[in-house]
Structures are given as structure tokens and as C-alpha cells.
XYZ file of C-alpha atoms in Angstrom:
300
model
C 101.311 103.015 138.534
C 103.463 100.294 137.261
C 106.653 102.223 134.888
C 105.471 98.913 132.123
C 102.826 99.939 130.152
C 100.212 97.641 128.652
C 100.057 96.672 125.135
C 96.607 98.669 124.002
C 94.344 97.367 121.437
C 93.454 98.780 118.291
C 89.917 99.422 118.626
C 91.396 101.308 121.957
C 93.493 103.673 119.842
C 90.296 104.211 117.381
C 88.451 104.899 119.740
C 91.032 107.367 121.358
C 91.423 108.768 117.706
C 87.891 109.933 117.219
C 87.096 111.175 121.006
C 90.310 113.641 119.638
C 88.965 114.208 116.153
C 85.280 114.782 117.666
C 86.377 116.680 120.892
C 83.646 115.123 122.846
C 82.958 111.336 124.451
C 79.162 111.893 122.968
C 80.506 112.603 119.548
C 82.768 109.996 119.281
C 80.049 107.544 120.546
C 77.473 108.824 117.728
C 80.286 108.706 115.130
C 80.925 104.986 116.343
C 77.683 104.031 117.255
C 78.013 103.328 120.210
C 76.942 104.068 123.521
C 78.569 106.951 125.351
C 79.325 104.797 128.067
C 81.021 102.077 126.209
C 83.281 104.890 124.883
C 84.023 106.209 128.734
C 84.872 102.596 129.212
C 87.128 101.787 126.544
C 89.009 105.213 127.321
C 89.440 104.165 130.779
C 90.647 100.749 130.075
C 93.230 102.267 127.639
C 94.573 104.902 130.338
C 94.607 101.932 132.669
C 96.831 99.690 129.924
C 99.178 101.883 129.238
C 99.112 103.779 133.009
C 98.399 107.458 131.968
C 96.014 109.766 132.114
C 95.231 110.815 128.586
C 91.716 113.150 129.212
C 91.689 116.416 131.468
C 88.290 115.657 132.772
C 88.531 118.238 136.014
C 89.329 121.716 134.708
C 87.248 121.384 131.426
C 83.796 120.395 130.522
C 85.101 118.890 127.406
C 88.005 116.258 127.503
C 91.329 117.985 126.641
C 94.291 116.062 126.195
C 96.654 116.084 129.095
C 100.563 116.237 128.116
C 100.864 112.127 127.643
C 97.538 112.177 125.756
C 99.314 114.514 123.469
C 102.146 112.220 123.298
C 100.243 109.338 122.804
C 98.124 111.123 120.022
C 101.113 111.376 117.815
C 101.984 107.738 118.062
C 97.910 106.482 117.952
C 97.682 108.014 114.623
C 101.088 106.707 113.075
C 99.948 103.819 113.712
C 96.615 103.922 113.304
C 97.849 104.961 109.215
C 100.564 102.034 109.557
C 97.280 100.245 109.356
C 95.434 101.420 107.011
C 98.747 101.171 104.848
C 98.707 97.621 104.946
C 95.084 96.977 104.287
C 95.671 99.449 101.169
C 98.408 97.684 100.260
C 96.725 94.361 100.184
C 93.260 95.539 98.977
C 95.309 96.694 95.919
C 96.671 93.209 95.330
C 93.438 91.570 95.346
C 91.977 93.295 93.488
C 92.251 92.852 89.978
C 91.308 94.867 86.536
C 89.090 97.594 86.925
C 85.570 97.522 85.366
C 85.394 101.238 85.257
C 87.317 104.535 85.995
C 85.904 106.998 87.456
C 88.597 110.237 87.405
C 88.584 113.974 88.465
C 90.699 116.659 86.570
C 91.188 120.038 87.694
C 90.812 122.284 84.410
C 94.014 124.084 84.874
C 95.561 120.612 83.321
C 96.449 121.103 79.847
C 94.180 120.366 77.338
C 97.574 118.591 75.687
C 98.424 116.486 78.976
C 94.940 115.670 79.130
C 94.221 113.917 75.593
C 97.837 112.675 75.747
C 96.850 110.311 79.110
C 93.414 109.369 77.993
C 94.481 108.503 73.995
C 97.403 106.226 75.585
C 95.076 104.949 78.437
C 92.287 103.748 75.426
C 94.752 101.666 73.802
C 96.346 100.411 76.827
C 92.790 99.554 78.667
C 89.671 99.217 75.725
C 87.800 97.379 78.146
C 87.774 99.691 81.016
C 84.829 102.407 81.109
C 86.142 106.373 82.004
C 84.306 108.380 83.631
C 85.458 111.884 83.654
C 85.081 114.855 85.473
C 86.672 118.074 84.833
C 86.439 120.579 87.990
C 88.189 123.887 89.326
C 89.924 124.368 93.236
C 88.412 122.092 95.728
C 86.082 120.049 93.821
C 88.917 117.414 92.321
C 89.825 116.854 95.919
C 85.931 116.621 97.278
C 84.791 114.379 94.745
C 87.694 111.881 95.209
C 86.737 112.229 99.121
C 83.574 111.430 98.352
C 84.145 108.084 96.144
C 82.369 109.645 93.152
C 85.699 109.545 91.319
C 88.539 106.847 92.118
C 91.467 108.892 91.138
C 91.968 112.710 90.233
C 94.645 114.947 89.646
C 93.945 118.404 91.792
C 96.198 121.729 92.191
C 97.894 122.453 95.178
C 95.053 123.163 97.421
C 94.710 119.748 99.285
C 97.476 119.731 101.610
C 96.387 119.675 104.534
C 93.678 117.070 104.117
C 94.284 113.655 105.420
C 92.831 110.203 104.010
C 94.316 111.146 100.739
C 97.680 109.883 98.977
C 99.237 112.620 96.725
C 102.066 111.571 94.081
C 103.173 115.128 91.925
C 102.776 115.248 88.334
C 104.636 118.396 86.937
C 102.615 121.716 86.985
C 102.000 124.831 85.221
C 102.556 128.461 84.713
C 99.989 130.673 85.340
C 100.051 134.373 84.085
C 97.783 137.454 84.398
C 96.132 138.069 81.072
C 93.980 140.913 79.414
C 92.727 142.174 76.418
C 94.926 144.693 74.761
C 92.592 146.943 74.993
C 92.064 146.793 78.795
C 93.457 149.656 80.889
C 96.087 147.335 82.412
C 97.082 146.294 78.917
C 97.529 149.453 77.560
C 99.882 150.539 80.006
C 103.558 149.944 79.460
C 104.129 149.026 83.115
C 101.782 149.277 85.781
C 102.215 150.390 89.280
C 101.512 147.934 92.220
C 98.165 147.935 93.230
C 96.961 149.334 89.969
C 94.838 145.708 89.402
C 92.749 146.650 92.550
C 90.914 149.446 90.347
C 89.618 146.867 88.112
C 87.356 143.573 87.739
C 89.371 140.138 88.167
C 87.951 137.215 86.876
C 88.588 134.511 88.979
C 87.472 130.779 89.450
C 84.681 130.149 92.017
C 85.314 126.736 94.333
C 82.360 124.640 93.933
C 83.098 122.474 97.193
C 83.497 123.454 100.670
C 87.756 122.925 100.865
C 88.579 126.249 100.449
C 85.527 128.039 101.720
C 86.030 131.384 103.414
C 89.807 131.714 100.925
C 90.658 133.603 98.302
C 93.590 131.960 95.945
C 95.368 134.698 93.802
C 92.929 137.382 93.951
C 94.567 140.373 94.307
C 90.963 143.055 92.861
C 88.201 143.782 95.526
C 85.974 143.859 92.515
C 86.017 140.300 91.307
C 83.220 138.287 88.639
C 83.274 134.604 89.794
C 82.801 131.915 87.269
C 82.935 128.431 87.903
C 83.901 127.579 84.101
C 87.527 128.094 83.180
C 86.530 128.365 79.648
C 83.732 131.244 80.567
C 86.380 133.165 82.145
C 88.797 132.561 79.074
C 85.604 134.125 76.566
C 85.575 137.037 78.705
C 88.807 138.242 79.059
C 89.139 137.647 75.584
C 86.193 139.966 75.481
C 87.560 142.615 77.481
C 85.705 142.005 80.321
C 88.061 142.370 83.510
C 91.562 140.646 83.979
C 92.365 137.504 85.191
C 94.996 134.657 85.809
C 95.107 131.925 82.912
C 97.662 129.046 82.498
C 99.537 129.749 79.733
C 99.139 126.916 77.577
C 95.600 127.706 77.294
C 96.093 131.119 76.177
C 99.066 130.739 74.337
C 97.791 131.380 70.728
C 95.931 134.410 72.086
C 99.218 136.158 73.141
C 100.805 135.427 69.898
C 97.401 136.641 67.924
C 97.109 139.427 70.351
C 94.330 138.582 71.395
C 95.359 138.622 74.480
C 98.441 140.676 76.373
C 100.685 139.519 79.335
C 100.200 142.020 81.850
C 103.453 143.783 83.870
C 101.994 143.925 87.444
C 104.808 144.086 89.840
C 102.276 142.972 91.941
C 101.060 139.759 90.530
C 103.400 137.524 88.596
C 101.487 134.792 88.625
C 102.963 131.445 88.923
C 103.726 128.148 89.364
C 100.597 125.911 89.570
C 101.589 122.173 90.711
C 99.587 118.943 90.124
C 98.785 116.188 92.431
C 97.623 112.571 91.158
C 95.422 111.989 94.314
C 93.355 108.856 95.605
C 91.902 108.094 98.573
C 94.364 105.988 101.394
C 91.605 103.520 101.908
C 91.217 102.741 98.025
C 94.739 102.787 96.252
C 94.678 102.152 92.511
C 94.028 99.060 90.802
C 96.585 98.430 87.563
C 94.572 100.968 85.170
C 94.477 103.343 87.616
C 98.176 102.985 88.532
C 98.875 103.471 84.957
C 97.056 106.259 84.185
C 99.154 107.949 87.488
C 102.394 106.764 85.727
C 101.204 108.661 82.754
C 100.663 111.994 83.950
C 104.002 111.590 85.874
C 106.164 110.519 82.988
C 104.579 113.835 81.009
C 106.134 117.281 80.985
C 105.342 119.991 82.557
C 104.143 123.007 80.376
């Protein structure tokens, strides 16, 4: 083989790309649509470009990456999102005002941040419609996958999903919280594990992101809501212990309506925002605003 390798296409590397993704030649030709063999083809005119082999194809029934293809993969997909960079970059300046805004926020936001960004982005933008969507976990992140919301501003539970742009915008504290006449309340320190005896309220994912995880649950005996605001009512109520951001239950613990709890065990936390959009659709002006916003506010 000659030691000067080709200069592959980018369809090639695509195609490459989604045989990977897939983990089949059939797959990546019904994800393509195209035919299998026009896949097999374009892989081998790749490994013949750039004069390695990139597929196992002997000891396996399904094509595993041989030490170049595994080299290869890591440069493929840099630059496979070089280009999709540049065609965000220049989608965003063609395009020009937005007709309508279509946004996701996760509910742990505070109520403050919230009507502080949309009272500024009315009198900056009266002509563009909003469209908002308050959500818990997962679903910020799955609706802006989707394209049923343009922009949204999720917790940190998105990481490790790729096709999305994340710029941080401050966070919150999070506390466990219970009525002062709940067990856990009434004691003047509790020992670890003593939350496992009794119900936790926690927030219910209504997407598939986090599917199969529990985040900060600490009780086998949990009640899961899907409304921040139900779960607020109840342990208000006296009706199991939970984790709340503080600002939202702020006049509760100076009421007494609510008490911090002492668990060794459970601190609570730090709970950090992400403006998010998708790579393939970066803000237009009002959007780009609106993410300037949320990052010029403080945290709580």
C-alpha cells in the first residue's frame, strides 16, 4: 500500500460515521437510504483512499473497527463537527429576526431569573411570539432535540449528548426540606441513612435521557411527581421529604413552614444551568439575546 494516503470525501467519512454509530453496514444503509451495497462500496473506496483497513470483517459478524479505524474515527468526527460548525455559523447569519420563540425551561430555574429574562426579552423583542415550556430532568434537553423548542435552559443532565451546544448560566442550591413536623425534622441531627426509613419526593423524568437513573434519591420508598410545584404542596403538607431549590422554598423556612434538614448524608447541592440549542440550528439575534440574559443574571 502506498505510505500517501488519499484525500477522502465527505460523504465517505458520513458514511464511515454512521456504519460506527449504527454498528452494522444494513443499518447505516436504512439510516441513509441507501442500498447496503452502495454502503459496502463507499467503505471500500474510503479504505482504498486512505490505504487502511478500517472494518474487522473476518473475526466478527458485525464490522468492528480495527486499530486505524479507531484512529480514523476520532479524526472523521472532528471533522465531520468542523462542518457542521461552519454551516451553523453561516445559517445563523442568514438568517434574520425570528418570527417566534419557541423555549424550554427546566423548573428548578428561579421563578425570579425566569420573569427577569422574559420581562426584558418583551421590551427588547414585542414582535417576536414565545412559546414556553417549563419541564423537569430530561425533558428540556428532549424537546430541544426534538425541534419542538429552539432554545432551552436544562440542569446538568445532558452531558453526554452530542448535537447540542451548551453555554452555562449560573445555577442553584438545592437543599433537603421537610415539614417541621416530619420525623426527620424533629430530630436535632439525624444519623446517616436515617432518610432511607422514610418517603422522598422526588421529580419523575418525563423523557427517555435519564431512563433506568436515579438523580439524588437517597429513600427506597420514593412518591414520583412530575410537577415541581405538586411536590412543593406536599412536603409542605407533611407528606415525605424531598430536595427543593432554595429560592423556591425560601419563605417557607423563614415561616417555618418548612425546616432544613441535617442529614449527614444528603447535603444537597449545587444545581448548574445550561442555555442549550441544537448544533445544527444556533440562535438567531432574539434567541442569542435571551442566552446573554440568563448569563449576565446571578446565580441564587
Amino acid at each position: 500500500m502506498s505510505s500517501e494516503p488519499g484525500t477522502p470525501t465527505l460523504d465517505q467519512l458520513r458514511v464511515f460515521l454512521t456504519v460506527v454509530e449504527v454498528g452494522s453496514f444494513a443499518g447505516a444503509a436504512r439510516q441513509l437510504k441507501r442500498a447496503t451495497s452502495v454502503i459496502s462500496y463507499t467503505i471500500a473506496n474510503l479504505e482504498a483512499q486512505l490505504g487502511v483497513s478500517l472494518f474487522d470483517r473476518e473475526s466478527t459478524r458485525k464490522p468492528r473497527l480495527t486499530e486505524a479505524g479507531r484512529t480514523v474515527l476520532a479524526e472523521a468526527r472532528t471533522i465531520s463537527n468542523g462542518v457542521d460548525g461552519l454551516r451553523a455559523k453561516v445559517k445563523g447569519l442568514l438568517r434574520g429576526l425570528e418570527a417566534e420563540l419557541r423555549v424550554a425551561l427546566d423548573v428548578m430555574l428561579p421563578a425570579s431569573r425566569v420573569v427577569d429574562a422574559l420581562t426584558s426579552f418583551r421590551k427588547e423583542f414585542p414582535t417576536v411570539s414565545l412559546h414556553l415550556y417549563m419541564e423537569a430532568l430530561g425533558a428540556v434537553t428532549q424537546r430541544v432535540l426534538d425541534g419542538a423548542a429552539t432554545l432551552g435552559v436544562s440542569g446538568p443532565l445532558d452531558a453526554g449528548i452530542g448535537g447540542i451546544e451548551r453555554i452555562s448560566v449560573g445555577s442553584v442550591e438545592m437543599i433537603p426540606v421537610a415539614a417541621p413536623e416530619h420525623p426527620l425534622a424533629r430530630a436535632k441531627r439525624n444519623q446517616p441513612g436515617a432518610g432511607r426509613a422514610h418517603v422522598q419526593l422526588v421529580l419523575t423524568d418525563r423523557s427517555t435521557l435519564t431512563q433506568g437513573k436515579d438523580i439524588a434519591v437517597l429513600s427506597p420508598r420514593t412518591w414520583r411527581l412530575a410537577d415541581l410545584g405538586s411536590k412543593h404542596m406536599l412536603l409542605r403538607e407533611g407528606i415525605g421529604w424531598g430536595n427543593m431549590p432554595i429560592p423556591m422554598v425560601r419563605e417557607d423556612l423563614e415561616s417555618g413552614r418548612l425546616v432544613h434538614l441535617d442529614m449527614p448524608d444528603f447535603r444537597g447541592g449545587s444545581y448548574g444551568f445550561h442555555a442549550i440549542y441544537r448544533t445544527d440550528s444556533p440562535p438567531g439575534p432574539a434567541a442569542s439575546w435571551l442566552i446573554s440574559r440568563f448569563q449576565g443574571q446571578r446565580s441564587e
